[in-house]
Short mmCIF file of N, CA and C in Angstrom, two decimals:
data_model
loop_
_atom_site.label_atom_id
_atom_site.label_comp_id
_atom_site.label_asym_id
_atom_site.label_seq_id
_atom_site.Cartn_x
_atom_site.Cartn_y
_atom_site.Cartn_z
N MET A 1 0.84 -1.18 0.00
CA MET A 1 0.00 0.00 0.00
C MET A 1 0.88 1.24 0.00
N LYS A 2 0.43 2.22 -0.72
CA LYS A 2 1.21 3.44 -0.81
C LYS A 2 0.86 4.45 0.27
N THR A 3 -0.16 4.17 1.05
CA THR A 3 -0.64 5.10 2.07
C THR A 3 -0.76 4.39 3.40
N THR A 4 -0.41 5.10 4.46
CA THR A 4 -0.73 4.57 5.78
C THR A 4 -2.09 5.10 6.16
N PHE A 5 -2.80 4.36 6.94
CA PHE A 5 -4.15 4.75 7.30
C PHE A 5 -4.22 5.30 8.72
N SER A 6 -3.11 5.82 9.20
CA SER A 6 -3.07 6.29 10.58
C SER A 6 -3.97 7.50 10.82
N ASN A 7 -4.32 8.22 9.77
CA ASN A 7 -5.14 9.42 9.95
C ASN A 7 -6.63 9.16 9.70
N TRP A 8 -7.05 7.93 9.61
CA TRP A 8 -8.46 7.63 9.33
C TRP A 8 -9.36 8.14 10.44
N GLU A 9 -8.84 8.20 11.67
CA GLU A 9 -9.68 8.58 12.81
C GLU A 9 -10.17 10.03 12.72
N LYS A 10 -9.43 10.87 12.02
CA LYS A 10 -9.88 12.26 11.91
C LYS A 10 -11.15 12.38 11.07
N TYR A 11 -11.44 11.36 10.27
CA TYR A 11 -12.65 11.37 9.44
C TYR A 11 -13.83 10.68 10.13
N GLU A 12 -13.62 10.06 11.26
CA GLU A 12 -14.70 9.32 11.92
C GLU A 12 -15.91 10.19 12.24
N PRO A 13 -15.74 11.40 12.79
CA PRO A 13 -16.93 12.23 13.04
C PRO A 13 -17.71 12.53 11.76
N TYR A 14 -17.00 12.78 10.66
CA TYR A 14 -17.68 13.01 9.38
C TYR A 14 -18.46 11.77 8.95
N LEU A 15 -17.82 10.60 9.05
CA LEU A 15 -18.49 9.36 8.65
C LEU A 15 -19.74 9.11 9.49
N ARG A 16 -19.63 9.30 10.79
CA ARG A 16 -20.80 9.09 11.67
C ARG A 16 -21.94 10.04 11.30
N GLY A 17 -21.60 11.31 11.07
CA GLY A 17 -22.62 12.28 10.69
C GLY A 17 -23.26 11.96 9.35
N LEU A 18 -22.44 11.60 8.38
CA LEU A 18 -22.95 11.24 7.05
C LEU A 18 -23.86 10.02 7.14
N CYS A 19 -23.41 9.00 7.86
CA CYS A 19 -24.20 7.78 7.98
C CYS A 19 -25.52 8.04 8.72
N LYS A 20 -25.48 8.91 9.69
CA LYS A 20 -26.71 9.26 10.43
C LYS A 20 -27.73 9.89 9.50
N VAL A 21 -27.28 10.86 8.70
CA VAL A 21 -28.18 11.53 7.76
C VAL A 21 -28.71 10.55 6.71
N VAL A 22 -27.83 9.73 6.16
CA VAL A 22 -28.24 8.77 5.14
C VAL A 22 -29.23 7.77 5.73
N TYR A 23 -28.95 7.28 6.93
CA TYR A 23 -29.83 6.28 7.54
C TYR A 23 -31.19 6.87 7.90
N GLU A 24 -31.20 8.10 8.36
CA GLU A 24 -32.48 8.75 8.69
C GLU A 24 -33.34 8.93 7.45
N ARG A 25 -32.71 9.22 6.34
CA ARG A 25 -33.47 9.47 5.12
C ARG A 25 -33.80 8.19 4.35
N TYR A 26 -32.87 7.25 4.29
CA TYR A 26 -33.04 6.05 3.45
C TYR A 26 -33.04 4.76 4.26
N GLY A 27 -33.24 4.84 5.55
CA GLY A 27 -33.17 3.67 6.41
C GLY A 27 -34.10 2.54 6.00
N TRP A 28 -35.20 2.86 5.37
CA TRP A 28 -36.15 1.84 4.91
C TRP A 28 -35.52 0.91 3.88
N ASN A 29 -34.44 1.37 3.22
CA ASN A 29 -33.81 0.56 2.17
C ASN A 29 -32.38 0.16 2.52
N ILE A 30 -32.04 0.23 3.81
CA ILE A 30 -30.69 -0.11 4.26
C ILE A 30 -30.78 -1.29 5.22
N GLU A 31 -29.92 -2.28 5.00
CA GLU A 31 -29.94 -3.49 5.84
C GLU A 31 -29.82 -3.15 7.32
N SER A 32 -28.81 -2.37 7.68
CA SER A 32 -28.63 -1.94 9.07
C SER A 32 -27.67 -0.76 9.10
N TYR A 33 -27.74 0.00 10.18
CA TYR A 33 -26.83 1.12 10.33
C TYR A 33 -25.39 0.62 10.37
N GLU A 34 -25.17 -0.51 10.99
CA GLU A 34 -23.82 -1.07 11.10
C GLU A 34 -23.26 -1.41 9.72
N ASP A 35 -24.09 -1.98 8.84
CA ASP A 35 -23.64 -2.27 7.47
C ASP A 35 -23.28 -0.99 6.72
N LEU A 36 -24.12 0.02 6.90
CA LEU A 36 -23.87 1.31 6.27
C LEU A 36 -22.55 1.90 6.76
N TYR A 37 -22.35 1.90 8.07
CA TYR A 37 -21.12 2.48 8.63
C TYR A 37 -19.88 1.68 8.21
N GLN A 38 -20.00 0.36 8.21
CA GLN A 38 -18.88 -0.47 7.79
C GLN A 38 -18.50 -0.18 6.33
N THR A 39 -19.50 -0.03 5.49
CA THR A 39 -19.24 0.30 4.08
C THR A 39 -18.60 1.67 3.96
N ALA A 40 -19.07 2.63 4.74
CA ALA A 40 -18.47 3.97 4.72
C ALA A 40 -17.00 3.92 5.14
N CYS A 41 -16.69 3.12 6.16
CA CYS A 41 -15.30 2.96 6.59
C CYS A 41 -14.45 2.33 5.50
N TYR A 42 -15.00 1.32 4.83
CA TYR A 42 -14.31 0.67 3.72
C TYR A 42 -14.02 1.69 2.61
N LEU A 43 -15.02 2.51 2.28
CA LEU A 43 -14.84 3.53 1.25
C LEU A 43 -13.81 4.57 1.67
N LEU A 44 -13.77 4.89 2.95
CA LEU A 44 -12.77 5.82 3.46
C LEU A 44 -11.36 5.29 3.21
N LEU A 45 -11.14 4.03 3.50
CA LEU A 45 -9.82 3.44 3.30
C LEU A 45 -9.44 3.43 1.82
N ILE A 46 -10.39 3.16 0.96
CA ILE A 46 -10.12 3.21 -0.49
C ILE A 46 -9.77 4.63 -0.91
N ALA A 47 -10.53 5.60 -0.41
CA ALA A 47 -10.26 7.00 -0.78
C ALA A 47 -8.88 7.43 -0.30
N LEU A 48 -8.52 7.04 0.92
CA LEU A 48 -7.19 7.39 1.44
C LEU A 48 -6.09 6.75 0.59
N ASP A 49 -6.32 5.54 0.16
CA ASP A 49 -5.34 4.83 -0.66
C ASP A 49 -5.24 5.42 -2.07
N ASP A 50 -6.37 5.84 -2.62
CA ASP A 50 -6.40 6.37 -3.98
C ASP A 50 -5.93 7.82 -4.09
N PHE A 51 -5.93 8.54 -2.99
CA PHE A 51 -5.55 9.96 -3.03
C PHE A 51 -4.11 10.09 -3.52
N ASP A 52 -3.91 10.91 -4.55
CA ASP A 52 -2.59 11.02 -5.18
C ASP A 52 -1.75 12.19 -4.68
N GLY A 53 -2.22 12.91 -3.69
CA GLY A 53 -1.43 14.00 -3.12
C GLY A 53 -1.72 15.35 -3.72
N ARG A 54 -2.47 15.38 -4.79
CA ARG A 54 -2.82 16.67 -5.40
C ARG A 54 -4.10 17.19 -4.77
N GLY A 55 -4.11 18.43 -4.39
CA GLY A 55 -5.31 19.04 -3.84
C GLY A 55 -5.48 18.74 -2.37
N ASP A 56 -6.70 18.94 -1.91
CA ASP A 56 -7.05 18.80 -0.50
C ASP A 56 -7.50 17.37 -0.22
N GLN A 57 -6.77 16.67 0.63
CA GLN A 57 -7.11 15.28 0.95
C GLN A 57 -8.49 15.17 1.59
N ALA A 58 -8.78 16.04 2.54
CA ALA A 58 -10.06 15.96 3.25
C ALA A 58 -11.23 16.15 2.28
N GLY A 59 -11.11 17.11 1.38
CA GLY A 59 -12.17 17.34 0.40
C GLY A 59 -12.36 16.15 -0.52
N TYR A 60 -11.25 15.58 -0.96
CA TYR A 60 -11.32 14.41 -1.84
C TYR A 60 -11.98 13.23 -1.14
N VAL A 61 -11.53 12.95 0.08
CA VAL A 61 -12.02 11.79 0.83
C VAL A 61 -13.52 11.93 1.11
N LYS A 62 -13.93 13.09 1.56
CA LYS A 62 -15.35 13.30 1.88
C LYS A 62 -16.23 13.18 0.65
N GLN A 63 -15.79 13.77 -0.44
CA GLN A 63 -16.58 13.69 -1.67
C GLN A 63 -16.64 12.26 -2.19
N TYR A 64 -15.52 11.56 -2.13
CA TYR A 64 -15.46 10.18 -2.61
C TYR A 64 -16.44 9.29 -1.84
N VAL A 65 -16.38 9.35 -0.51
CA VAL A 65 -17.23 8.50 0.32
C VAL A 65 -18.70 8.85 0.08
N ARG A 66 -19.03 10.13 0.10
CA ARG A 66 -20.43 10.55 -0.09
C ARG A 66 -20.95 10.10 -1.45
N ARG A 67 -20.15 10.34 -2.50
CA ARG A 67 -20.59 9.99 -3.86
C ARG A 67 -20.79 8.48 -4.01
N LYS A 68 -19.85 7.70 -3.49
CA LYS A 68 -19.96 6.24 -3.62
C LYS A 68 -21.16 5.70 -2.83
N LEU A 69 -21.39 6.22 -1.62
CA LEU A 69 -22.55 5.76 -0.85
C LEU A 69 -23.85 6.02 -1.61
N PHE A 70 -23.99 7.21 -2.17
CA PHE A 70 -25.21 7.54 -2.89
C PHE A 70 -25.32 6.77 -4.21
N ASN A 71 -24.20 6.49 -4.86
CA ASN A 71 -24.25 5.65 -6.06
C ASN A 71 -24.72 4.24 -5.71
N MET A 72 -24.28 3.74 -4.57
CA MET A 72 -24.70 2.41 -4.15
C MET A 72 -26.19 2.41 -3.83
N LEU A 73 -26.68 3.47 -3.21
CA LEU A 73 -28.09 3.56 -2.85
C LEU A 73 -28.98 3.74 -4.07
N LYS A 74 -28.62 4.68 -4.91
CA LYS A 74 -29.52 5.07 -5.99
C LYS A 74 -29.34 4.27 -7.27
N ASP A 75 -28.11 3.84 -7.56
CA ASP A 75 -27.85 3.16 -8.83
C ASP A 75 -27.58 1.67 -8.69
N GLY A 76 -27.55 1.16 -7.46
CA GLY A 76 -27.33 -0.26 -7.25
C GLY A 76 -25.89 -0.71 -7.44
N GLU A 77 -24.96 0.22 -7.38
CA GLU A 77 -23.55 -0.15 -7.55
C GLU A 77 -23.07 -0.97 -6.35
N ASN A 78 -22.09 -1.82 -6.60
CA ASN A 78 -21.40 -2.51 -5.52
C ASN A 78 -20.27 -1.63 -5.01
N ALA A 79 -19.76 -1.97 -3.85
CA ALA A 79 -18.59 -1.27 -3.35
C ALA A 79 -17.43 -1.51 -4.31
N PRO A 80 -16.61 -0.50 -4.54
CA PRO A 80 -15.49 -0.68 -5.48
C PRO A 80 -14.41 -1.58 -4.90
N LYS A 81 -13.62 -2.15 -5.80
CA LYS A 81 -12.46 -2.98 -5.44
C LYS A 81 -12.84 -4.12 -4.50
N HIS A 82 -13.89 -4.82 -4.85
CA HIS A 82 -14.40 -5.88 -3.98
C HIS A 82 -13.81 -7.25 -4.27
N ASN A 83 -12.90 -7.36 -5.22
CA ASN A 83 -12.20 -8.61 -5.53
C ASN A 83 -13.15 -9.79 -5.77
N ASP A 84 -14.12 -9.58 -6.61
CA ASP A 84 -15.10 -10.60 -6.99
C ASP A 84 -15.97 -11.09 -5.83
N HIS A 85 -16.07 -10.30 -4.78
CA HIS A 85 -16.98 -10.58 -3.67
C HIS A 85 -17.80 -9.31 -3.41
N PRO A 86 -18.70 -8.98 -4.35
CA PRO A 86 -19.43 -7.72 -4.22
C PRO A 86 -20.30 -7.68 -2.98
N PHE A 87 -20.41 -6.52 -2.40
CA PHE A 87 -21.28 -6.35 -1.25
C PHE A 87 -21.92 -4.97 -1.30
N SER A 88 -23.01 -4.86 -0.59
CA SER A 88 -23.73 -3.60 -0.51
C SER A 88 -24.52 -3.58 0.79
N PHE A 89 -24.83 -2.41 1.26
CA PHE A 89 -25.64 -2.24 2.47
C PHE A 89 -27.11 -2.04 2.13
N VAL A 90 -27.44 -2.04 0.85
CA VAL A 90 -28.78 -1.73 0.37
C VAL A 90 -29.64 -2.99 0.34
N LYS A 91 -30.88 -2.87 0.82
CA LYS A 91 -31.82 -4.01 0.80
C LYS A 91 -32.27 -4.33 -0.62
N GLN A 92 -32.90 -3.36 -1.26
CA GLN A 92 -33.44 -3.58 -2.60
C GLN A 92 -32.57 -2.81 -3.59
N ARG A 93 -31.80 -3.56 -4.34
CA ARG A 93 -30.88 -2.92 -5.27
C ARG A 93 -31.52 -2.80 -6.64
N HIS A 94 -31.46 -1.63 -7.18
CA HIS A 94 -31.97 -1.36 -8.52
C HIS A 94 -30.79 -0.98 -9.38
N GLN A 95 -30.22 -1.98 -10.03
CA GLN A 95 -29.07 -1.71 -10.86
C GLN A 95 -29.50 -1.03 -12.14
N LYS A 96 -28.63 -0.18 -12.63
CA LYS A 96 -28.91 0.46 -13.91
C LYS A 96 -29.00 -0.61 -14.98
N VAL A 97 -29.97 -0.47 -15.83
CA VAL A 97 -30.15 -1.42 -16.92
C VAL A 97 -29.45 -0.87 -18.15
N GLN A 98 -28.65 -1.70 -18.75
CA GLN A 98 -27.99 -1.30 -19.98
C GLN A 98 -28.72 -1.96 -21.14
N PHE A 99 -29.21 -1.12 -22.03
CA PHE A 99 -29.89 -1.64 -23.20
C PHE A 99 -28.87 -1.92 -24.28
N VAL A 100 -28.91 -3.12 -24.79
CA VAL A 100 -27.97 -3.52 -25.83
C VAL A 100 -28.75 -3.71 -27.12
N LEU A 101 -28.26 -3.12 -28.15
CA LEU A 101 -28.91 -3.25 -29.44
C LEU A 101 -28.62 -4.63 -30.00
N CYS A 102 -29.63 -5.41 -30.14
CA CYS A 102 -29.44 -6.79 -30.61
C CYS A 102 -30.34 -7.02 -31.83
N GLU A 103 -30.14 -6.23 -32.85
CA GLU A 103 -30.98 -6.29 -34.03
C GLU A 103 -30.97 -7.66 -34.69
N GLU A 104 -29.81 -8.28 -34.78
CA GLU A 104 -29.73 -9.56 -35.47
C GLU A 104 -30.54 -10.63 -34.76
N ASP A 105 -30.47 -10.66 -33.42
CA ASP A 105 -31.25 -11.64 -32.67
C ASP A 105 -32.75 -11.42 -32.86
N ILE A 106 -33.16 -10.17 -32.85
CA ILE A 106 -34.58 -9.87 -33.01
C ILE A 106 -35.03 -10.19 -34.43
N LEU A 107 -34.23 -9.87 -35.41
CA LEU A 107 -34.58 -10.16 -36.79
C LEU A 107 -34.71 -11.67 -37.02
N GLU A 108 -33.86 -12.45 -36.37
CA GLU A 108 -33.96 -13.90 -36.51
C GLU A 108 -35.27 -14.43 -35.94
N LEU A 109 -35.78 -13.82 -34.90
CA LEU A 109 -37.05 -14.25 -34.31
C LEU A 109 -38.22 -14.02 -35.25
N TYR A 110 -38.14 -12.99 -36.07
CA TYR A 110 -39.27 -12.61 -36.89
C TYR A 110 -39.08 -12.94 -38.37
N GLN A 111 -38.17 -13.87 -38.67
CA GLN A 111 -38.00 -14.26 -40.07
C GLN A 111 -39.15 -15.18 -40.46
N PHE A 112 -39.60 -14.99 -41.65
CA PHE A 112 -40.72 -15.82 -42.15
C PHE A 112 -40.21 -16.87 -43.08
#
């Protein structure tokens, strides 16, 4: 790892506050507060690891965690870098549907 995570504790109050707000608003669709907080902590570690030193670390980390949590809630994304073991704190996941143009398959169905 290129980053030490010794400063993760300075973000804990932010994570707790963010998770509280998210759980109050979307708790009906979240497995548990503990799952939400654990995912936020996981995202924090990824953000700390991905930060390249340019700009404000705190701003980057906060935006990264907030954006990823909401993408998981609203778009059904899995947590990033899950090594083929995807997880989410969301009860009902609505993944984005990708429409693929399959003209040849459809044309074959309707050949006379």
